[in-house]
Structures are given as structure tokens and as C-alpha cells.
Amino acid sequence: MERTAAPGRTGVFGTLLPFEGRRPRVHPGAFVAPTAVLIGDVEIAEGASVWYHCVLRGDTNFIRVGRGSNIQDGTIVHVAAGRFPTLIGAEVTIGHAAIVHACTLQDRAFVAMGATVLDGAVIEEGGVLAAGGLLPAGKRIGPGELWMGAPARLVRVLSEEERAGFARTAPHYRELAGRHRASLAEG
């Protein structure tokens, strides 16, 4: 069963705010930090985590966060009115202070700290946007590709060892979210 927001509800599931009759929906097996804010048409799947001081604003379109994904501290996720929702697949990692705007992050995509992904861009399965990178509107990172810079450019395809390293991040954050949930419950 999912939790839905009562107006202004706060707590372990963060602040969940309605917008024009649409309310955030959080799976009970997800973690939303107390200082995170979810607004409007936002869905958080089982095992996903939204960390401290994140804002996910699904006001003029919708946001979907897939199973086991993690959105780390200070990240902003938004949409483009009538054009693009934000779709975040399963086991996606979004690093601290990233901006994810009206784009698609497929399963196991990785957006590193301080990176920005713009309208209509796609990061395919296992693709990586490096720290501080800027993926322009409409661009596409292919499966297992590493892109860097502003604007981001293809650097190389990741090795199997590198892919395995990135694959460990989402499970780590699921475990860490459980520890935070338990610590917060202790009071």
C-alpha cells in the first residue's frame, strides 16, 4: 500500500504537498528524508530513496522514481509543462546537488554530483554523466557510456569492472536508507 500526502504532512516521509488535486505517492518501502519535499504528481517506488533537502516538483507534469533508485542530498527534479515528464527508472543513482529536468533516466543510469540533465535528454541503461557535467536538451547517452564536461561529450564506454562498481551504488543506498529510517524512528 502506498502513502499519500495530507496537506503539509511531514515526518520520516518528508513533506508531501498536493498541487491542484494531485498528491505525491510514496511506497511504504521507500525512504523520503524529513527535509525532502515532494509536490504534486510524484510517485516513489519500493526501495527508492529521496535524501535530505531534495525537491521533486511534479506540478505541470509528472515524476516517476523507479524501484531501488536513489536521489541524493540537495537534488532538484522538475518537469516541462505539457512537454516532458521526468522518468527515473530502477536502480538509478543521482548524486548530490544534481539538477534533473524533464528527462528520462533509464534503469541503472548514473548522474554524478552537481551534474545537470536538461529537457528531453535520455541517459540509457547504465549510462553515466560525470560530476559537474551538463547534458543538453535532447541529447542521449548510450548504454554503458561515460560522458563528461559542459556540454557533455562521450569520453568512452565503461569497462565491465567500472559498470560493476556503479552497480553497487543503488544497493548501498537502499541499505543506508534503512539505517536512516531506523535512526529517525528512535527519535
mmCIF file with all atom_site columns, C-alpha atoms in Angstrom:
data_model
loop_
_atom_site.group_PDB
_atom_site.id
_atom_site.type_symbol
_atom_site.label_atom_id
_atom_site.label_alt_id
_atom_site.label_comp_id
_atom_site.label_asym_id
_atom_site.label_entity_id
_atom_site.label_seq_id
_atom_site.pdbx_PDB_ins_code
_atom_site.Cartn_x
_atom_site.Cartn_y
_atom_site.Cartn_z
_atom_site.occupancy
_atom_site.B_iso_or_equiv
_atom_site.pdbx_formal_charge
_atom_site.auth_seq_id
_atom_site.auth_comp_id
_atom_site.auth_asym_id
_atom_site.auth_atom_id
_atom_site.pdbx_PDB_model_num
ATOM 1   C CA . MET A 1 1   ? 0.000  0.000  0.000   1.00 0.00 ? 1   MET A CA 1
ATOM 2   C CA . GLU A 1 2   ? 1.223  3.496  -0.839  1.00 0.00 ? 2   GLU A CA 1
ATOM 3   C CA . ARG A 1 3   ? 1.132  6.540  1.385   1.00 0.00 ? 3   ARG A CA 1
ATOM 4   C CA . THR A 1 4   ? -0.455 9.682  0.038   1.00 0.00 ? 4   THR A CA 1
ATOM 5   C CA . ALA A 1 5   ? 0.016  13.157 1.368   1.00 0.00 ? 5   ALA A CA 1
ATOM 6   C CA . ALA A 1 6   ? -2.247 15.002 3.685   1.00 0.00 ? 6   ALA A CA 1
ATOM 7   C CA . PRO A 1 7   ? -1.736 18.749 3.133   1.00 0.00 ? 7   PRO A CA 1
ATOM 8   C CA . GLY A 1 8   ? 1.540  19.806 4.732   1.00 0.00 ? 8   GLY A CA 1
ATOM 9   C CA . ARG A 1 9   ? 2.279  16.305 6.100   1.00 0.00 ? 9   ARG A CA 1
ATOM 10  C CA . THR A 1 10  ? 5.833  15.953 7.411   1.00 0.00 ? 10  THR A CA 1
ATOM 11  C CA . GLY A 1 11  ? 7.866  13.235 9.085   1.00 0.00 ? 11  GLY A CA 1
ATOM 12  C CA . VAL A 1 12  ? 10.015 10.313 8.000   1.00 0.00 ? 12  VAL A CA 1
ATOM 13  C CA . PHE A 1 13  ? 8.285  10.550 4.626   1.00 0.00 ? 13  PHE A CA 1
ATOM 14  C CA . GLY A 1 14  ? 9.313  14.174 4.156   1.00 0.00 ? 14  GLY A CA 1
ATOM 15  C CA . THR A 1 15  ? 6.947  16.976 3.265   1.00 0.00 ? 15  THR A CA 1
ATOM 16  C CA . LEU A 1 16  ? 4.327  15.804 0.768   1.00 0.00 ? 16  LEU A CA 1
ATOM 17  C CA . LEU A 1 17  ? 2.334  18.644 -0.764  1.00 0.00 ? 17  LEU A CA 1
ATOM 18  C CA . PRO A 1 18  ? -0.661 18.496 -3.093  1.00 0.00 ? 18  PRO A CA 1
ATOM 19  C CA . PHE A 1 19  ? -0.868 20.542 -6.269  1.00 0.00 ? 19  PHE A CA 1
ATOM 20  C CA . GLU A 1 20  ? -4.220 21.068 -7.989  1.00 0.00 ? 20  GLU A CA 1
ATOM 21  C CA . GLY A 1 21  ? -5.652 17.857 -6.579  1.00 0.00 ? 21  GLY A CA 1
ATOM 22  C CA . ARG A 1 22  ? -2.630 15.665 -7.298  1.00 0.00 ? 22  ARG A CA 1
ATOM 23  C CA . ARG A 1 23  ? -0.753 14.250 -4.332  1.00 0.00 ? 23  ARG A CA 1
ATOM 24  C CA . PRO A 1 24  ? 2.632  12.546 -4.057  1.00 0.00 ? 24  PRO A CA 1
ATOM 25  C CA . ARG A 1 25  ? 2.502  8.761  -3.604  1.00 0.00 ? 25  ARG A CA 1
ATOM 26  C CA . VAL A 1 26  ? 5.273  7.029  -1.687  1.00 0.00 ? 26  VAL A CA 1
ATOM 27  C CA . HIS A 1 27  ? 5.574  3.253  -1.416  1.00 0.00 ? 27  HIS A CA 1
ATOM 28  C CA . PRO A 1 28  ? 5.842  2.260  2.277   1.00 0.00 ? 28  PRO A CA 1
ATOM 29  C CA . GLY A 1 29  ? 9.124  0.515  1.464   1.00 0.00 ? 29  GLY A CA 1
ATOM 30  C CA . ALA A 1 30  ? 10.670 3.762  0.177   1.00 0.00 ? 30  ALA A CA 1
ATOM 31  C CA . PHE A 1 31  ? 12.594 6.319  2.222   1.00 0.00 ? 31  PHE A CA 1
ATOM 32  C CA . VAL A 1 32  ? 11.942 10.049 1.908   1.00 0.00 ? 32  VAL A CA 1
ATOM 33  C CA . ALA A 1 33  ? 14.082 12.094 4.296   1.00 0.00 ? 33  ALA A CA 1
ATOM 34  C CA . PRO A 1 34  ? 12.296 14.509 6.637   1.00 0.00 ? 34  PRO A CA 1
ATOM 35  C CA . THR A 1 35  ? 13.645 17.609 4.872   1.00 0.00 ? 35  THR A CA 1
ATOM 36  C CA . ALA A 1 36  ? 12.814 16.420 1.340   1.00 0.00 ? 36  ALA A CA 1
ATOM 37  C CA . VAL A 1 37  ? 9.800  17.989 -0.374  1.00 0.00 ? 37  VAL A CA 1
ATOM 38  C CA . LEU A 1 38  ? 7.573  16.194 -2.909  1.00 0.00 ? 38  LEU A CA 1
ATOM 39  C CA . ILE A 1 39  ? 4.956  18.290 -4.676  1.00 0.00 ? 39  ILE A CA 1
ATOM 40  C CA . GLY A 1 40  ? 2.061  17.197 -6.896  1.00 0.00 ? 40  GLY A CA 1
ATOM 41  C CA . ASP A 1 41  ? 2.141  14.219 -9.255  1.00 0.00 ? 41  ASP A CA 1
ATOM 42  C CA . VAL A 1 42  ? 5.191  12.382 -7.897  1.00 0.00 ? 42  VAL A CA 1
ATOM 43  C CA . GLU A 1 43  ? 5.457  8.607  -7.369  1.00 0.00 ? 43  GLU A CA 1
ATOM 44  C CA . ILE A 1 44  ? 8.252  6.940  -5.419  1.00 0.00 ? 44  ILE A CA 1
ATOM 45  C CA . ALA A 1 45  ? 8.555  3.156  -5.869  1.00 0.00 ? 45  ALA A CA 1
ATOM 46  C CA . GLU A 1 46  ? 9.544  0.468  -3.387  1.00 0.00 ? 46  GLU A CA 1
ATOM 47  C CA . GLY A 1 47  ? 13.120 0.613  -2.139  1.00 0.00 ? 47  GLY A CA 1
ATOM 48  C CA . ALA A 1 48  ? 13.749 4.061  -3.625  1.00 0.00 ? 48  ALA A CA 1
ATOM 49  C CA . SER A 1 49  ? 15.221 6.846  -1.502  1.00 0.00 ? 49  SER A CA 1
ATOM 50  C CA . VAL A 1 50  ? 14.949 10.616 -1.660  1.00 0.00 ? 50  VAL A CA 1
ATOM 51  C CA . TRP A 1 51  ? 17.527 12.236 0.588   1.00 0.00 ? 51  TRP A CA 1
ATOM 52  C CA . TYR A 1 52  ? 17.817 15.397 2.655   1.00 0.00 ? 52  TYR A CA 1
ATOM 53  C CA . HIS A 1 53  ? 16.881 18.742 1.088   1.00 0.00 ? 53  HIS A CA 1
ATOM 54  C CA . CYS A 1 54  ? 15.760 17.316 -2.256  1.00 0.00 ? 54  CYS A CA 1
ATOM 55  C CA . VAL A 1 55  ? 12.832 18.900 -4.077  1.00 0.00 ? 55  VAL A CA 1
ATOM 56  C CA . LEU A 1 56  ? 10.747 16.874 -6.552  1.00 0.00 ? 56  LEU A CA 1
ATOM 57  C CA . ARG A 1 57  ? 8.155  19.200 -8.099  1.00 0.00 ? 57  ARG A CA 1
ATOM 58  C CA . GLY A 1 58  ? 5.565  17.442 -10.241 1.00 0.00 ? 58  GLY A CA 1
ATOM 59  C CA . ASP A 1 59  ? 3.292  20.415 -10.761 1.00 0.00 ? 59  ASP A CA 1
ATOM 60  C CA . THR A 1 60  ? 2.867  20.837 -14.531 1.00 0.00 ? 60  THR A CA 1
ATOM 61  C CA . ASN A 1 61  ? 3.739  17.266 -15.484 1.00 0.00 ? 61  ASN A CA 1
ATOM 62  C CA . PHE A 1 62  ? 4.601  14.067 -13.577 1.00 0.00 ? 62  PHE A CA 1
ATOM 63  C CA . ILE A 1 63  ? 7.656  12.498 -11.953 1.00 0.00 ? 63  ILE A CA 1
ATOM 64  C CA . ARG A 1 64  ? 8.157  8.741  -11.537 1.00 0.00 ? 64  ARG A CA 1
ATOM 65  C CA . VAL A 1 65  ? 11.016 7.294  -9.487  1.00 0.00 ? 65  VAL A CA 1
ATOM 66  C CA . GLY A 1 66  ? 11.626 3.572  -10.041 1.00 0.00 ? 66  GLY A CA 1
ATOM 67  C CA . ARG A 1 67  ? 12.334 0.744  -7.674  1.00 0.00 ? 67  ARG A CA 1
ATOM 68  C CA . GLY A 1 68  ? 15.593 0.986  -5.746  1.00 0.00 ? 68  GLY A CA 1
ATOM 69  C CA . SER A 1 69  ? 16.662 4.354  -7.182  1.00 0.00 ? 69  SER A CA 1
ATOM 70  C CA . ASN A 1 70  ? 18.326 6.971  -5.003  1.00 0.00 ? 70  ASN A CA 1
ATOM 71  C CA . ILE A 1 71  ? 18.159 10.733 -5.299  1.00 0.00 ? 71  ILE A CA 1
ATOM 72  C CA . GLN A 1 72  ? 20.854 12.192 -3.097  1.00 0.00 ? 72  GLN A CA 1
ATOM 73  C CA . ASP A 1 73  ? 21.010 15.304 -0.939  1.00 0.00 ? 73  ASP A CA 1
ATOM 74  C CA . GLY A 1 74  ? 20.150 18.688 -2.424  1.00 0.00 ? 74  GLY A CA 1
ATOM 75  C CA . THR A 1 75  ? 18.978 17.421 -5.820  1.00 0.00 ? 75  THR A CA 1
ATOM 76  C CA . ILE A 1 76  ? 16.208 19.183 -7.744  1.00 0.00 ? 76  ILE A CA 1
ATOM 77  C CA . VAL A 1 77  ? 13.885 17.185 -10.010 1.00 0.00 ? 77  VAL A CA 1
ATOM 78  C CA . HIS A 1 78  ? 11.356 19.042 -12.166 1.00 0.00 ? 78  HIS A CA 1
ATOM 79  C CA . VAL A 1 79  ? 9.296  18.695 -15.370 1.00 0.00 ? 79  VAL A CA 1
ATOM 80  C CA . ALA A 1 80  ? 8.403  20.679 -18.519 1.00 0.00 ? 80  ALA A CA 1
ATOM 81  C CA . ALA A 1 81  ? 4.778  21.808 -18.722 1.00 0.00 ? 81  ALA A CA 1
ATOM 82  C CA . GLY A 1 82  ? 2.898  19.815 -21.344 1.00 0.00 ? 82  GLY A CA 1
ATOM 83  C CA . ARG A 1 83  ? 6.123  18.569 -22.935 1.00 0.00 ? 83  ARG A CA 1
ATOM 84  C CA . PHE A 1 84  ? 8.204  16.238 -20.797 1.00 0.00 ? 84  PHE A CA 1
ATOM 85  C CA . PRO A 1 85  ? 7.682  14.423 -17.503 1.00 0.00 ? 85  PRO A CA 1
ATOM 86  C CA . THR A 1 86  ? 10.702 13.154 -15.590 1.00 0.00 ? 86  THR A CA 1
ATOM 87  C CA . LEU A 1 87  ? 11.075 9.380  -15.707 1.00 0.00 ? 87  LEU A CA 1
ATOM 88  C CA . ILE A 1 88  ? 13.647 7.762  -13.441 1.00 0.00 ? 88  ILE A CA 1
ATOM 89  C CA . GLY A 1 89  ? 13.999 4.008  -13.921 1.00 0.00 ? 89  GLY A CA 1
ATOM 90  C CA . ALA A 1 90  ? 15.030 1.278  -11.475 1.00 0.00 ? 90  ALA A CA 1
ATOM 91  C CA . GLU A 1 91  ? 18.345 1.282  -9.592  1.00 0.00 ? 91  GLU A CA 1
ATOM 92  C CA . VAL A 1 92  ? 19.218 4.796  -10.828 1.00 0.00 ? 92  VAL A CA 1
ATOM 93  C CA . THR A 1 93  ? 21.687 6.871  -8.824  1.00 0.00 ? 93  THR A CA 1
ATOM 94  C CA . ILE A 1 94  ? 21.501 10.656 -8.831  1.00 0.00 ? 94  ILE A CA 1
ATOM 95  C CA . GLY A 1 95  ? 24.362 12.272 -6.921  1.00 0.00 ? 95  GLY A CA 1
ATOM 96  C CA . HIS A 1 96  ? 24.320 15.202 -4.524  1.00 0.00 ? 96  HIS A CA 1
ATOM 97  C CA . ALA A 1 97  ? 23.121 18.593 -5.803  1.00 0.00 ? 97  ALA A CA 1
ATOM 98  C CA . ALA A 1 98  ? 22.201 17.419 -9.298  1.00 0.00 ? 98  ALA A CA 1
ATOM 99  C CA . ILE A 1 99  ? 19.506 19.027 -11.439 1.00 0.00 ? 99  ILE A CA 1
ATOM 100 C CA . VAL A 1 100 ? 17.295 16.582 -13.326 1.00 0.00 ? 100 VAL A CA 1
ATOM 101 C CA . HIS A 1 101 ? 14.827 18.432 -15.528 1.00 0.00 ? 101 HIS A CA 1
ATOM 102 C CA . ALA A 1 102 ? 12.141 16.900 -17.757 1.00 0.00 ? 102 ALA A CA 1
ATOM 103 C CA . CYS A 1 103 ? 14.256 13.961 -18.919 1.00 0.00 ? 103 CYS A CA 1
ATOM 104 C CA . THR A 1 104 ? 14.473 10.166 -18.872 1.00 0.00 ? 104 THR A CA 1
ATOM 105 C CA . LEU A 1 105 ? 16.996 8.188  -16.838 1.00 0.00 ? 105 LEU A CA 1
ATOM 106 C CA . GLN A 1 106 ? 16.738 4.524  -17.751 1.00 0.00 ? 106 GLN A CA 1
ATOM 107 C CA . ASP A 1 107 ? 17.496 1.631  -15.396 1.00 0.00 ? 107 ASP A CA 1
ATOM 108 C CA . ARG A 1 108 ? 20.872 1.816  -13.676 1.00 0.00 ? 108 ARG A CA 1
ATOM 109 C CA . ALA A 1 109 ? 21.716 5.246  -15.136 1.00 0.00 ? 109 ALA A CA 1
ATOM 110 C CA . PHE A 1 110 ? 24.111 7.321  -13.026 1.00 0.00 ? 110 PHE A CA 1
ATOM 111 C CA . VAL A 1 111 ? 24.056 11.117 -12.731 1.00 0.00 ? 111 VAL A CA 1
ATOM 112 C CA . ALA A 1 112 ? 27.036 12.222 -10.650 1.00 0.00 ? 112 ALA A CA 1
ATOM 113 C CA . MET A 1 113 ? 27.312 15.090 -8.152  1.00 0.00 ? 113 MET A CA 1
ATOM 114 C CA . GLY A 1 114 ? 26.462 18.540 -9.427  1.00 0.00 ? 114 GLY A CA 1
ATOM 115 C CA . ALA A 1 115 ? 25.510 17.309 -12.896 1.00 0.00 ? 115 ALA A CA 1
ATOM 116 C CA . THR A 1 116 ? 22.569 18.694 -14.894 1.00 0.00 ? 116 THR A CA 1
ATOM 117 C CA . VAL A 1 117 ? 20.300 16.814 -17.301 1.00 0.00 ? 117 VAL A CA 1
ATOM 118 C CA . LEU A 1 118 ? 18.004 19.001 -19.412 1.00 0.00 ? 118 LEU A CA 1
ATOM 119 C CA . ASP A 1 119 ? 14.653 18.702 -21.203 1.00 0.00 ? 119 ASP A CA 1
ATOM 120 C CA . GLY A 1 120 ? 14.107 15.676 -23.402 1.00 0.00 ? 120 GLY A CA 1
ATOM 121 C CA . ALA A 1 121 ? 17.563 14.231 -22.729 1.00 0.00 ? 121 ALA A CA 1
ATOM 122 C CA . VAL A 1 122 ? 17.924 10.487 -22.150 1.00 0.00 ? 122 VAL A CA 1
ATOM 123 C CA . ILE A 1 123 ? 20.535 8.518  -20.258 1.00 0.00 ? 123 ILE A CA 1
ATOM 124 C CA . GLU A 1 124 ? 20.167 4.927  -21.391 1.00 0.00 ? 124 GLU A CA 1
ATOM 125 C CA . GLU A 1 125 ? 20.691 1.853  -19.216 1.00 0.00 ? 125 GLU A CA 1
ATOM 126 C CA . GLY A 1 126 ? 23.994 2.009  -17.363 1.00 0.00 ? 126 GLY A CA 1
ATOM 127 C CA . GLY A 1 127 ? 24.978 5.349  -18.909 1.00 0.00 ? 127 GLY A CA 1
ATOM 128 C CA . VAL A 1 128 ? 26.941 7.810  -16.759 1.00 0.00 ? 128 VAL A CA 1
ATOM 129 C CA . LEU A 1 129 ? 27.034 11.608 -16.697 1.00 0.00 ? 129 LEU A CA 1
ATOM 130 C CA . ALA A 1 130 ? 30.152 12.610 -14.737 1.00 0.00 ? 130 ALA A CA 1
ATOM 131 C CA . ALA A 1 131 ? 30.303 15.107 -11.875 1.00 0.00 ? 131 ALA A CA 1
ATOM 132 C CA . GLY A 1 132 ? 29.570 18.664 -12.967 1.00 0.00 ? 132 GLY A CA 1
ATOM 133 C CA . GLY A 1 133 ? 28.503 17.524 -16.435 1.00 0.00 ? 133 GLY A CA 1
ATOM 134 C CA . LEU A 1 134 ? 25.769 19.242 -18.428 1.00 0.00 ? 134 LEU A CA 1
ATOM 135 C CA . LEU A 1 135 ? 23.711 17.038 -20.750 1.00 0.00 ? 135 LEU A CA 1
ATOM 136 C CA . PRO A 1 136 ? 21.964 19.455 -23.133 1.00 0.00 ? 136 PRO A CA 1
ATOM 137 C CA . ALA A 1 137 ? 18.314 19.223 -24.100 1.00 0.00 ? 137 ALA A CA 1
ATOM 138 C CA . GLY A 1 138 ? 17.504 16.331 -26.400 1.00 0.00 ? 138 GLY A CA 1
ATOM 139 C CA . LYS A 1 139 ? 20.910 14.600 -26.124 1.00 0.00 ? 139 LYS A CA 1
ATOM 140 C CA . ARG A 1 140 ? 21.245 10.880 -25.459 1.00 0.00 ? 140 ARG A CA 1
ATOM 141 C CA . ILE A 1 141 ? 23.896 8.959  -23.523 1.00 0.00 ? 141 ILE A CA 1
ATOM 142 C CA . GLY A 1 142 ? 24.077 5.374  -24.802 1.00 0.00 ? 142 GLY A CA 1
ATOM 143 C CA . PRO A 1 143 ? 24.188 2.203  -22.697 1.00 0.00 ? 143 PRO A CA 1
ATOM 144 C CA . GLY A 1 144 ? 27.352 1.987  -20.606 1.00 0.00 ? 144 GLY A CA 1
ATOM 145 C CA . GLU A 1 145 ? 28.769 5.246  -21.969 1.00 0.00 ? 145 GLU A CA 1
ATOM 146 C CA . LEU A 1 146 ? 30.654 7.791  -19.848 1.00 0.00 ? 146 LEU A CA 1
ATOM 147 C CA . TRP A 1 147 ? 30.059 11.429 -20.751 1.00 0.00 ? 147 TRP A CA 1
ATOM 148 C CA . MET A 1 148 ? 31.876 14.409 -19.200 1.00 0.00 ? 148 MET A CA 1
ATOM 149 C CA . GLY A 1 149 ? 32.003 18.172 -19.492 1.00 0.00 ? 149 GLY A CA 1
ATOM 150 C CA . ALA A 1 150 ? 29.700 21.106 -20.103 1.00 0.00 ? 150 ALA A CA 1
ATOM 151 C CA . PRO A 1 151 ? 28.322 20.484 -22.622 1.00 0.00 ? 151 PRO A CA 1
ATOM 152 C CA . ALA A 1 152 ? 28.875 16.783 -22.009 1.00 0.00 ? 152 ALA A CA 1
ATOM 153 C CA . ARG A 1 153 ? 30.636 14.705 -24.629 1.00 0.00 ? 153 ARG A CA 1
ATOM 154 C CA . LEU A 1 154 ? 31.278 10.977 -24.941 1.00 0.00 ? 154 LEU A CA 1
ATOM 155 C CA . VAL A 1 155 ? 34.587 10.056 -23.298 1.00 0.00 ? 155 VAL A CA 1
ATOM 156 C CA . ARG A 1 156 ? 34.445 6.265  -23.600 1.00 0.00 ? 156 ARG A CA 1
ATOM 157 C CA . VAL A 1 157 ? 32.461 3.127  -22.921 1.00 0.00 ? 157 VAL A CA 1
ATOM 158 C CA . LEU A 1 158 ? 32.797 1.853  -19.349 1.00 0.00 ? 158 LEU A CA 1
ATOM 159 C CA . SER A 1 159 ? 34.673 -1.368 -18.639 1.00 0.00 ? 159 SER A CA 1
ATOM 160 C CA . GLU A 1 160 ? 32.870 -4.307 -17.036 1.00 0.00 ? 160 GLU A CA 1
ATOM 161 C CA . GLU A 1 161 ? 34.731 -3.578 -13.788 1.00 0.00 ? 161 GLU A CA 1
ATOM 162 C CA . GLU A 1 162 ? 33.561 0.051  -13.805 1.00 0.00 ? 162 GLU A CA 1
ATOM 163 C CA . ARG A 1 163 ? 29.979 -0.998 -14.542 1.00 0.00 ? 163 ARG A CA 1
ATOM 164 C CA . ALA A 1 164 ? 30.105 -3.424 -11.607 1.00 0.00 ? 164 ALA A CA 1
ATOM 165 C CA . GLY A 1 165 ? 31.327 -0.599 -9.352  1.00 0.00 ? 165 GLY A CA 1
ATOM 166 C CA . PHE A 1 166 ? 28.471 1.691  -10.358 1.00 0.00 ? 166 PHE A CA 1
ATOM 167 C CA . ALA A 1 167 ? 26.013 -1.202 -9.902  1.00 0.00 ? 167 ALA A CA 1
ATOM 168 C CA . ARG A 1 168 ? 26.941 -1.372 -6.196  1.00 0.00 ? 168 ARG A CA 1
ATOM 169 C CA . THR A 1 169 ? 25.781 2.194  -5.502  1.00 0.00 ? 169 THR A CA 1
ATOM 170 C CA . ALA A 1 170 ? 21.988 1.671  -5.572  1.00 0.00 ? 170 ALA A CA 1
ATOM 171 C CA . PRO A 1 171 ? 22.056 -1.344 -3.191  1.00 0.00 ? 171 PRO A CA 1
ATOM 172 C CA . HIS A 1 172 ? 24.337 0.632  -0.839  1.00 0.00 ? 172 HIS A CA 1
ATOM 173 C CA . TYR A 1 173 ? 21.823 3.482  -0.712  1.00 0.00 ? 173 TYR A CA 1
ATOM 174 C CA . ARG A 1 174 ? 18.920 1.076  -0.096  1.00 0.00 ? 174 ARG A CA 1
ATOM 175 C CA . GLU A 1 175 ? 20.776 -0.321 2.922   1.00 0.00 ? 175 GLU A CA 1
ATOM 176 C CA . LEU A 1 176 ? 21.747 3.157  4.141   1.00 0.00 ? 176 LEU A CA 1
ATOM 177 C CA . ALA A 1 177 ? 18.135 4.369  3.799   1.00 0.00 ? 177 ALA A CA 1
ATOM 178 C CA . GLY A 1 178 ? 17.036 1.555  6.110   1.00 0.00 ? 178 GLY A CA 1
ATOM 179 C CA . ARG A 1 179 ? 19.564 2.676  8.692   1.00 0.00 ? 179 ARG A CA 1
ATOM 180 C CA . HIS A 1 180 ? 18.383 6.277  8.457   1.00 0.00 ? 180 HIS A CA 1
ATOM 181 C CA . ARG A 1 181 ? 14.734 5.209  8.765   1.00 0.00 ? 181 ARG A CA 1
ATOM 182 C CA . ALA A 1 182 ? 15.594 3.193  11.903  1.00 0.00 ? 182 ALA A CA 1
ATOM 183 C CA . SER A 1 183 ? 17.605 6.034  13.446  1.00 0.00 ? 183 SER A CA 1
ATOM 184 C CA . LEU A 1 184 ? 14.797 8.527  12.797  1.00 0.00 ? 184 LEU A CA 1
ATOM 185 C CA . ALA A 1 185 ? 12.250 6.147  14.356  1.00 0.00 ? 185 ALA A CA 1
ATOM 186 C CA . GLU A 1 186 ? 14.368 6.021  17.531  1.00 0.00 ? 186 GLU A CA 1
ATOM 187 C CA . GLY A 1 187 ? 13.645 9.703  17.938  1.00 0.00 ? 187 GLY A CA 1
#
